Amino acid sequence: MRTIEWNDIENCIEMIDQTKIPLKLEKKFCKTIDSLIDAIKSLKIRGAPALGAVGGLGIALSAFQYGGEDREEMLGAIISDAKRIKDVRPTAVNLSWGVNRVLDKVLKNRRFATTLSGESIEDIRRFALEEAKRICEEDVKINKTIGENGAKLLNDGDTILTHCNAGRLACVDWGTALGVVRSAVEMGKDIKVFACETRPLNQGGRITTWELMEDGIDVTLIADSSSGIVMRNKMVDKVIVGADRIVKDGVFNKIGTYTHSVLAKENKIPFYVAAPYSTFDIERTGGEIIIEEREADELRKFGESYIAPKNVKVFNPAFDFTPMKNITSIITEKGVLDPGEI
Amino acid sequence: MRTIEWNDIENCIEMIDQTKIPLKLEKKFCKTIDSLIDAIKSLKIRGAPALGAVGGLGIALSAFQYGGEDREEMLGAIISDAKRIKDVRPTAVNLSWGVNRVLDKVLKNRRFATTLSGESIEDIRRFALEEAKRICEEDVKINKTIGENGAKLLNDGDTILTHCNAGRLACVDWGTALGVVRSAVEMGKDIKVFACETRPLNQGGRITTWELMEDGIDVTLIADSSSGIVMRNKMVDKVIVGADRIVKDGVFNKIGTYTHSVLAKENKIPFYVAAPYSTFDIERTGGEIIIEEREADELRKFGESYIAPKNVKVFNPAFDFTPMKNITSIITEKGVLDPGEI
């Protein structure tokens, strides 16, 4: 089952609603850009590679949503939707990447957005959809290659610590960090995983555990702050995480990744980042990127219940920055890279 | 208001039910050893120094609970209750310390537990209660002294990161780590605090935030895994935590403490432990102490809702071990100690 795909009957985007996992497996159908934006914002769909697919499919949806006959007007609508989609998760480079890649197909000159390519409105829809579907197919293929490249680094019997969810549900399929685990298991290696809960939205506790259990891979849930004790007690052989954005001097990933990297360095445990090339943004450095802060209520509330004082101040960054010196290697579809080579 | 005290009218133990904070301030009255054990187990009362008071008051309660006239039988009942109380939180050295200190007053020779001191059953009750109340009074005095000793280490304008709750509600009053903050504020210093949520039971999010806000001290809640970003970004000047047990070569404290200590070392931020002498167990070393593991459902569930797959494996240690080399100083009622001197 794919995490996200185009529904050819309804001409809409179909995705697994990840906020419902592990309680139930439920599909969300996005028939409008508003509902897509809501799905991205509320993390019904999340994960760097999946957001690339969302971005691409979002432009296709925009093209299908336009109901008029005026190419100028359609151009305006697509450009405006593209901006709205990209603005939902500004730190997630893949979202913009997916949007821009499909825009490149439908605009004659994206930089100036002067005109649409394609003779007819139908042409434009077709161009957009074909390219968006290509992103999805490539994502699966890329993840499988990342998996194969990374699996060679794992030994039979290894225990891996991972953070958040860089799995099947963060991608169109297979996964990046968990794709490496899956490929190693497929090669016949015995691999166990510690999944960090990943506060405040518990993607590790809810999603990583669920998808590994679905595949019959041995997984143990720990609190984020237990990563220290498991590393110090040599219960972990390697750390593998995904990435939201890889810049010249480091990696942006889910808040807590930097913490694990420091603990890994202290305890001499290899620390790997598994991510597709679409995550690379190496013209920039860490200092140039503004880390998005999410809503205070993610830490103040659980569902409708308050778990902290209602008006307590909160600092809730979505990501942190791990400097390259804390990273052993970056596993990509083009091979395993030394961070010094980036 | 005291966190825990003897109720002279009902002859029972009265405590703030900390599982209800921050939603409501509710008292729990323990009239039996069973209800006291339940209160300790379910963390209605927690925190190393408070557990010392619980242990002492528990023996007084046992003496008051004994309804017969037979000194031999009373001896047996107290010894048996003492063991039951100590067994609830085996890693928490203060609980045993409080129990043993009051036992020393009511038994002629605790090592052999041969007979009770005191002529009458009323005498024994009085001895137990006086000693237990003395523990409570001393705790407040000790915390104030720890606070004064530690406050000298803080500069006007400092931001402190703390973990779990080593505050008023972890003690009879004032607090250890937060006692240092309170004393510094009382001296007129401007101090801000980052409170780590402290999964899985959220003592930081629920209790530390609540008690600092009650006192008008500036507090910001963060996820445990945000301690890395705030330290790396120099948003924190000092880390101060409490301790559950201080052994020759390190400190046992709430799970996550070791993680913060490694991050502090990496980012050259002083890391202080504030604790009374009753927490010291320096005849032993870290390797000798078994860390209690708490129930898997603490990570699988929130209230009645599942937040992870129902049957996922969990590793949920209550404490971790921070080696002395990661600790800048230990703040006690007898002064600020260099970990090398322990």
Short mmCIF file of N, CA and C in Angstrom, two decimals, chain B residues 190-283:
data_model
loop_
_atom_site.label_atom_id
_atom_site.label_comp_id
_atom_site.label_asym_id
_atom_site.label_seq_id
_atom_site.Cartn_x
_atom_site.Cartn_y
_atom_site.Cartn_z
N ASP B 190 17.46 37.90 38.47
CA ASP B 190 16.48 37.61 37.42
C ASP B 190 16.85 36.27 36.81
N ILE B 191 16.03 35.26 37.04
CA ILE B 191 16.34 33.90 36.58
C ILE B 191 15.17 33.39 35.74
N LYS B 192 15.51 32.80 34.59
CA LYS B 192 14.50 32.16 33.75
C LYS B 192 14.78 30.66 33.72
N VAL B 193 13.72 29.89 33.47
CA VAL B 193 13.88 28.43 33.51
C VAL B 193 13.30 27.79 32.24
N PHE B 194 14.04 26.82 31.67
CA PHE B 194 13.47 25.89 30.70
C PHE B 194 13.12 24.61 31.45
N ALA B 195 11.86 24.20 31.41
CA ALA B 195 11.44 22.95 32.04
C ALA B 195 11.28 21.89 30.96
N CYS B 196 12.06 20.82 31.06
CA CYS B 196 11.88 19.71 30.11
C CYS B 196 10.64 18.92 30.52
N GLU B 197 9.86 18.56 29.52
CA GLU B 197 8.58 17.88 29.77
C GLU B 197 8.71 16.64 30.67
N THR B 198 9.74 15.83 30.40
CA THR B 198 10.05 14.64 31.21
C THR B 198 9.05 13.51 31.00
N ARG B 199 9.18 12.91 29.84
CA ARG B 199 8.39 11.73 29.51
C ARG B 199 8.91 10.55 30.31
N PRO B 200 8.06 9.56 30.60
CA PRO B 200 6.68 9.47 30.12
C PRO B 200 5.64 10.07 31.06
N LEU B 201 6.02 10.49 32.25
CA LEU B 201 4.97 10.93 33.18
C LEU B 201 4.85 12.45 33.29
N ASN B 202 5.66 13.16 32.50
CA ASN B 202 5.49 14.61 32.32
C ASN B 202 5.56 15.43 33.60
N GLN B 203 6.42 15.02 34.52
CA GLN B 203 6.54 15.80 35.76
C GLN B 203 7.03 17.21 35.49
N GLY B 204 7.86 17.37 34.46
CA GLY B 204 8.33 18.71 34.12
C GLY B 204 7.21 19.56 33.54
N GLY B 205 6.48 18.98 32.60
CA GLY B 205 5.39 19.69 31.93
C GLY B 205 4.25 20.01 32.88
N ARG B 206 3.96 19.07 33.77
CA ARG B 206 2.81 19.25 34.66
C ARG B 206 3.17 20.01 35.93
N ILE B 207 4.29 19.62 36.55
CA ILE B 207 4.53 20.06 37.94
C ILE B 207 5.52 21.21 38.02
N THR B 208 6.66 21.08 37.35
CA THR B 208 7.67 22.15 37.43
C THR B 208 7.12 23.46 36.88
N THR B 209 6.47 23.38 35.72
CA THR B 209 5.87 24.59 35.14
C THR B 209 4.86 25.17 36.12
N TRP B 210 4.00 24.32 36.67
CA TRP B 210 2.93 24.78 37.56
C TRP B 210 3.50 25.48 38.79
N GLU B 211 4.47 24.84 39.43
CA GLU B 211 4.95 25.45 40.68
C GLU B 211 5.76 26.72 40.43
N LEU B 212 6.47 26.80 39.31
CA LEU B 212 7.20 28.04 39.02
C LEU B 212 6.23 29.16 38.65
N MET B 213 5.20 28.82 37.88
CA MET B 213 4.20 29.84 37.53
C MET B 213 3.47 30.34 38.79
N GLU B 214 3.19 29.43 39.72
CA GLU B 214 2.56 29.84 40.99
C GLU B 214 3.42 30.89 41.71
N ASP B 215 4.74 30.73 41.59
CA ASP B 215 5.67 31.65 42.26
C ASP B 215 6.04 32.85 41.38
N GLY B 216 5.48 32.91 40.19
CA GLY B 216 5.78 34.04 39.31
C GLY B 216 7.19 34.00 38.73
N ILE B 217 7.77 32.79 38.63
CA ILE B 217 9.11 32.66 38.04
C ILE B 217 8.94 32.30 36.56
N ASP B 218 9.71 32.97 35.70
CA ASP B 218 9.60 32.82 34.25
C ASP B 218 9.99 31.41 33.81
N VAL B 219 9.04 30.67 33.24
CA VAL B 219 9.33 29.28 32.84
C VAL B 219 8.82 29.02 31.43
N THR B 220 9.60 28.28 30.66
CA THR B 220 9.23 27.88 29.29
C THR B 220 9.33 26.37 29.20
N LEU B 221 8.26 25.77 28.72
CA LEU B 221 8.21 24.31 28.57
C LEU B 221 8.83 23.90 27.23
N ILE B 222 9.68 22.87 27.28
CA ILE B 222 10.22 22.30 26.03
C ILE B 222 10.08 20.77 26.07
N ALA B 223 10.09 20.16 24.88
CA ALA B 223 10.16 18.70 24.81
C ALA B 223 11.54 18.28 25.31
N ASP B 224 11.64 17.08 25.85
CA ASP B 224 12.93 16.60 26.36
C ASP B 224 14.00 16.68 25.28
N SER B 225 13.60 16.35 24.07
CA SER B 225 14.59 16.29 23.00
C SER B 225 14.95 17.67 22.46
N SER B 226 14.34 18.73 23.00
CA SER B 226 14.76 20.09 22.64
C SER B 226 15.91 20.58 23.50
N SER B 227 16.34 19.79 24.47
CA SER B 227 17.42 20.29 25.32
C SER B 227 18.68 20.49 24.47
N GLY B 228 18.84 19.66 23.44
CA GLY B 228 19.99 19.83 22.55
C GLY B 228 19.99 21.18 21.87
N ILE B 229 18.90 21.54 21.23
CA ILE B 229 18.87 22.79 20.46
C ILE B 229 19.04 23.99 21.39
N VAL B 230 18.42 23.99 22.55
CA VAL B 230 18.54 25.17 23.42
C VAL B 230 19.97 25.30 23.97
N MET B 231 20.62 24.18 24.19
CA MET B 231 22.02 24.27 24.66
C MET B 231 22.94 24.69 23.53
N ARG B 232 22.75 24.08 22.36
CA ARG B 232 23.62 24.43 21.23
C ARG B 232 23.47 25.90 20.85
N ASN B 233 22.24 26.41 20.95
CA ASN B 233 21.99 27.81 20.58
C ASN B 233 22.28 28.79 21.72
N LYS B 234 22.93 28.29 22.77
CA LYS B 234 23.35 29.16 23.89
C LYS B 234 22.17 29.88 24.53
N MET B 235 21.04 29.22 24.56
CA MET B 235 19.86 29.79 25.22
C MET B 235 19.84 29.39 26.70
N VAL B 236 20.80 28.57 27.12
CA VAL B 236 20.86 28.07 28.50
C VAL B 236 22.24 28.40 29.09
N ASP B 237 22.24 28.91 30.33
CA ASP B 237 23.52 29.21 30.99
C ASP B 237 23.98 28.08 31.91
N LYS B 238 23.03 27.41 32.55
CA LYS B 238 23.36 26.35 33.48
C LYS B 238 22.27 25.29 33.48
N VAL B 239 22.66 24.07 33.75
CA VAL B 239 21.68 23.00 33.96
C VAL B 239 21.69 22.66 35.45
N ILE B 240 20.52 22.55 36.05
CA ILE B 240 20.44 22.10 37.45
C ILE B 240 19.36 21.02 37.55
N VAL B 241 19.74 19.87 38.08
CA VAL B 241 18.78 18.78 38.28
C VAL B 241 18.88 18.30 39.73
N GLY B 242 17.92 17.50 40.13
CA GLY B 242 17.96 16.86 41.44
C GLY B 242 18.67 15.51 41.33
N ALA B 243 18.51 14.67 42.34
CA ALA B 243 19.12 13.35 42.31
C ALA B 243 18.26 12.39 43.10
N ASP B 244 18.18 11.16 42.62
CA ASP B 244 17.50 10.13 43.39
C ASP B 244 18.46 9.32 44.23
N ARG B 245 19.71 9.22 43.78
CA ARG B 245 20.71 8.49 44.54
C ARG B 245 22.08 8.93 44.02
N ILE B 246 22.95 9.32 44.93
CA ILE B 246 24.31 9.71 44.54
C ILE B 246 25.26 8.64 45.06
N VAL B 247 25.93 7.97 44.14
CA VAL B 247 26.88 6.93 44.53
C VAL B 247 28.30 7.46 44.29
N LYS B 248 29.27 6.63 44.59
CA LYS B 248 30.68 7.03 44.50
C LYS B 248 31.04 7.65 43.15
N ASP B 249 30.56 7.03 42.07
CA ASP B 249 31.02 7.41 40.74
C ASP B 249 29.99 8.12 39.87
N GLY B 250 28.85 8.47 40.47
CA GLY B 250 27.87 9.17 39.64
C GLY B 250 26.54 9.36 40.34
N VAL B 251 25.57 9.82 39.54
CA VAL B 251 24.27 10.21 40.09
C VAL B 251 23.15 9.48 39.33
N PHE B 252 22.26 8.86 40.09
CA PHE B 252 21.03 8.34 39.50
C PHE B 252 19.96 9.41 39.62
N ASN B 253 19.33 9.69 38.52
CA ASN B 253 18.22 10.64 38.54
C ASN B 253 17.28 10.25 37.41
N LYS B 254 16.18 10.95 37.32
CA LYS B 254 15.15 10.69 36.31
C LYS B 254 15.74 10.40 34.93
N ILE B 255 15.19 9.43 34.26
CA ILE B 255 15.62 9.09 32.91
C ILE B 255 15.69 10.37 32.05
N GLY B 256 16.82 10.55 31.39
CA GLY B 256 17.01 11.75 30.57
C GLY B 256 18.09 12.64 31.13
N THR B 257 18.39 12.47 32.42
CA THR B 257 19.39 13.33 33.06
C THR B 257 20.76 13.13 32.41
N TYR B 258 21.12 11.87 32.18
CA TYR B 258 22.41 11.57 31.53
C TYR B 258 22.50 12.27 30.16
N THR B 259 21.40 12.18 29.40
CA THR B 259 21.33 12.82 28.08
C THR B 259 21.64 14.32 28.20
N HIS B 260 21.00 15.00 29.15
CA HIS B 260 21.25 16.43 29.32
C HIS B 260 22.70 16.68 29.72
N SER B 261 23.27 15.78 30.52
CA SER B 261 24.65 15.99 30.99
C SER B 261 25.64 15.92 29.84
N VAL B 262 25.39 15.01 28.90
CA VAL B 262 26.28 14.86 27.74
C VAL B 262 26.17 16.11 26.85
N LEU B 263 24.94 16.59 26.68
CA LEU B 263 24.72 17.80 25.87
C LEU B 263 25.37 19.02 26.53
N ALA B 264 25.32 19.08 27.85
CA ALA B 264 25.91 20.21 28.58
C ALA B 264 27.43 20.17 28.41
N LYS B 265 28.01 18.98 28.54
CA LYS B 265 29.46 18.84 28.38
C LYS B 265 29.87 19.26 26.97
N GLU B 266 29.14 18.76 25.97
CA GLU B 266 29.43 19.08 24.57
C GLU B 266 29.38 20.59 24.33
N ASN B 267 28.44 21.25 24.99
CA ASN B 267 28.23 22.69 24.75
C ASN B 267 28.84 23.58 25.83
N LYS B 268 29.68 22.95 26.69
CA LYS B 268 30.42 23.69 27.72
C LYS B 268 29.50 24.52 28.63
N ILE B 269 28.43 23.87 29.08
CA ILE B 269 27.48 24.50 29.99
C ILE B 269 27.61 23.79 31.34
N PRO B 270 27.76 24.55 32.43
CA PRO B 270 27.89 23.89 33.74
C PRO B 270 26.66 23.04 34.06
N PHE B 271 26.91 21.88 34.63
CA PHE B 271 25.85 20.92 34.94
C PHE B 271 25.88 20.65 36.45
N TYR B 272 24.86 21.12 37.16
CA TYR B 272 24.82 20.99 38.61
C TYR B 272 23.76 19.99 39.07
N VAL B 273 24.09 19.27 40.12
CA VAL B 273 23.12 18.41 40.79
C VAL B 273 22.87 19.03 42.17
N ALA B 274 21.61 19.23 42.54
CA ALA B 274 21.28 19.79 43.85
C ALA B 274 20.54 18.72 44.64
N ALA B 275 21.10 18.32 45.77
CA ALA B 275 20.49 17.21 46.53
C ALA B 275 20.95 17.22 47.98
N PRO B 276 20.11 16.76 48.88
CA PRO B 276 20.52 16.66 50.28
C PRO B 276 21.44 15.47 50.52
N TYR B 277 22.13 15.51 51.64
CA TYR B 277 23.02 14.41 52.00
C TYR B 277 22.31 13.07 52.11
N SER B 278 21.00 13.12 52.42
CA SER B 278 20.26 11.85 52.54
C SER B 278 20.22 11.08 51.23
N THR B 279 20.54 11.74 50.13
CA THR B 279 20.55 11.09 48.81
C THR B 279 21.87 10.35 48.56
N PHE B 280 22.88 10.63 49.39
CA PHE B 280 24.20 10.03 49.17
C PHE B 280 24.23 8.57 49.62
N ASP B 281 24.86 7.76 48.80
CA ASP B 281 25.01 6.33 49.09
C ASP B 281 26.40 5.96 48.57
N ILE B 282 27.40 6.63 49.14
CA ILE B 282 28.72 6.61 48.50
C ILE B 282 29.57 5.39 48.83
N GLU B 283 28.97 4.45 49.55
CA GLU B 283 29.66 3.17 49.73
C GLU B 283 29.50 2.34 48.45
#
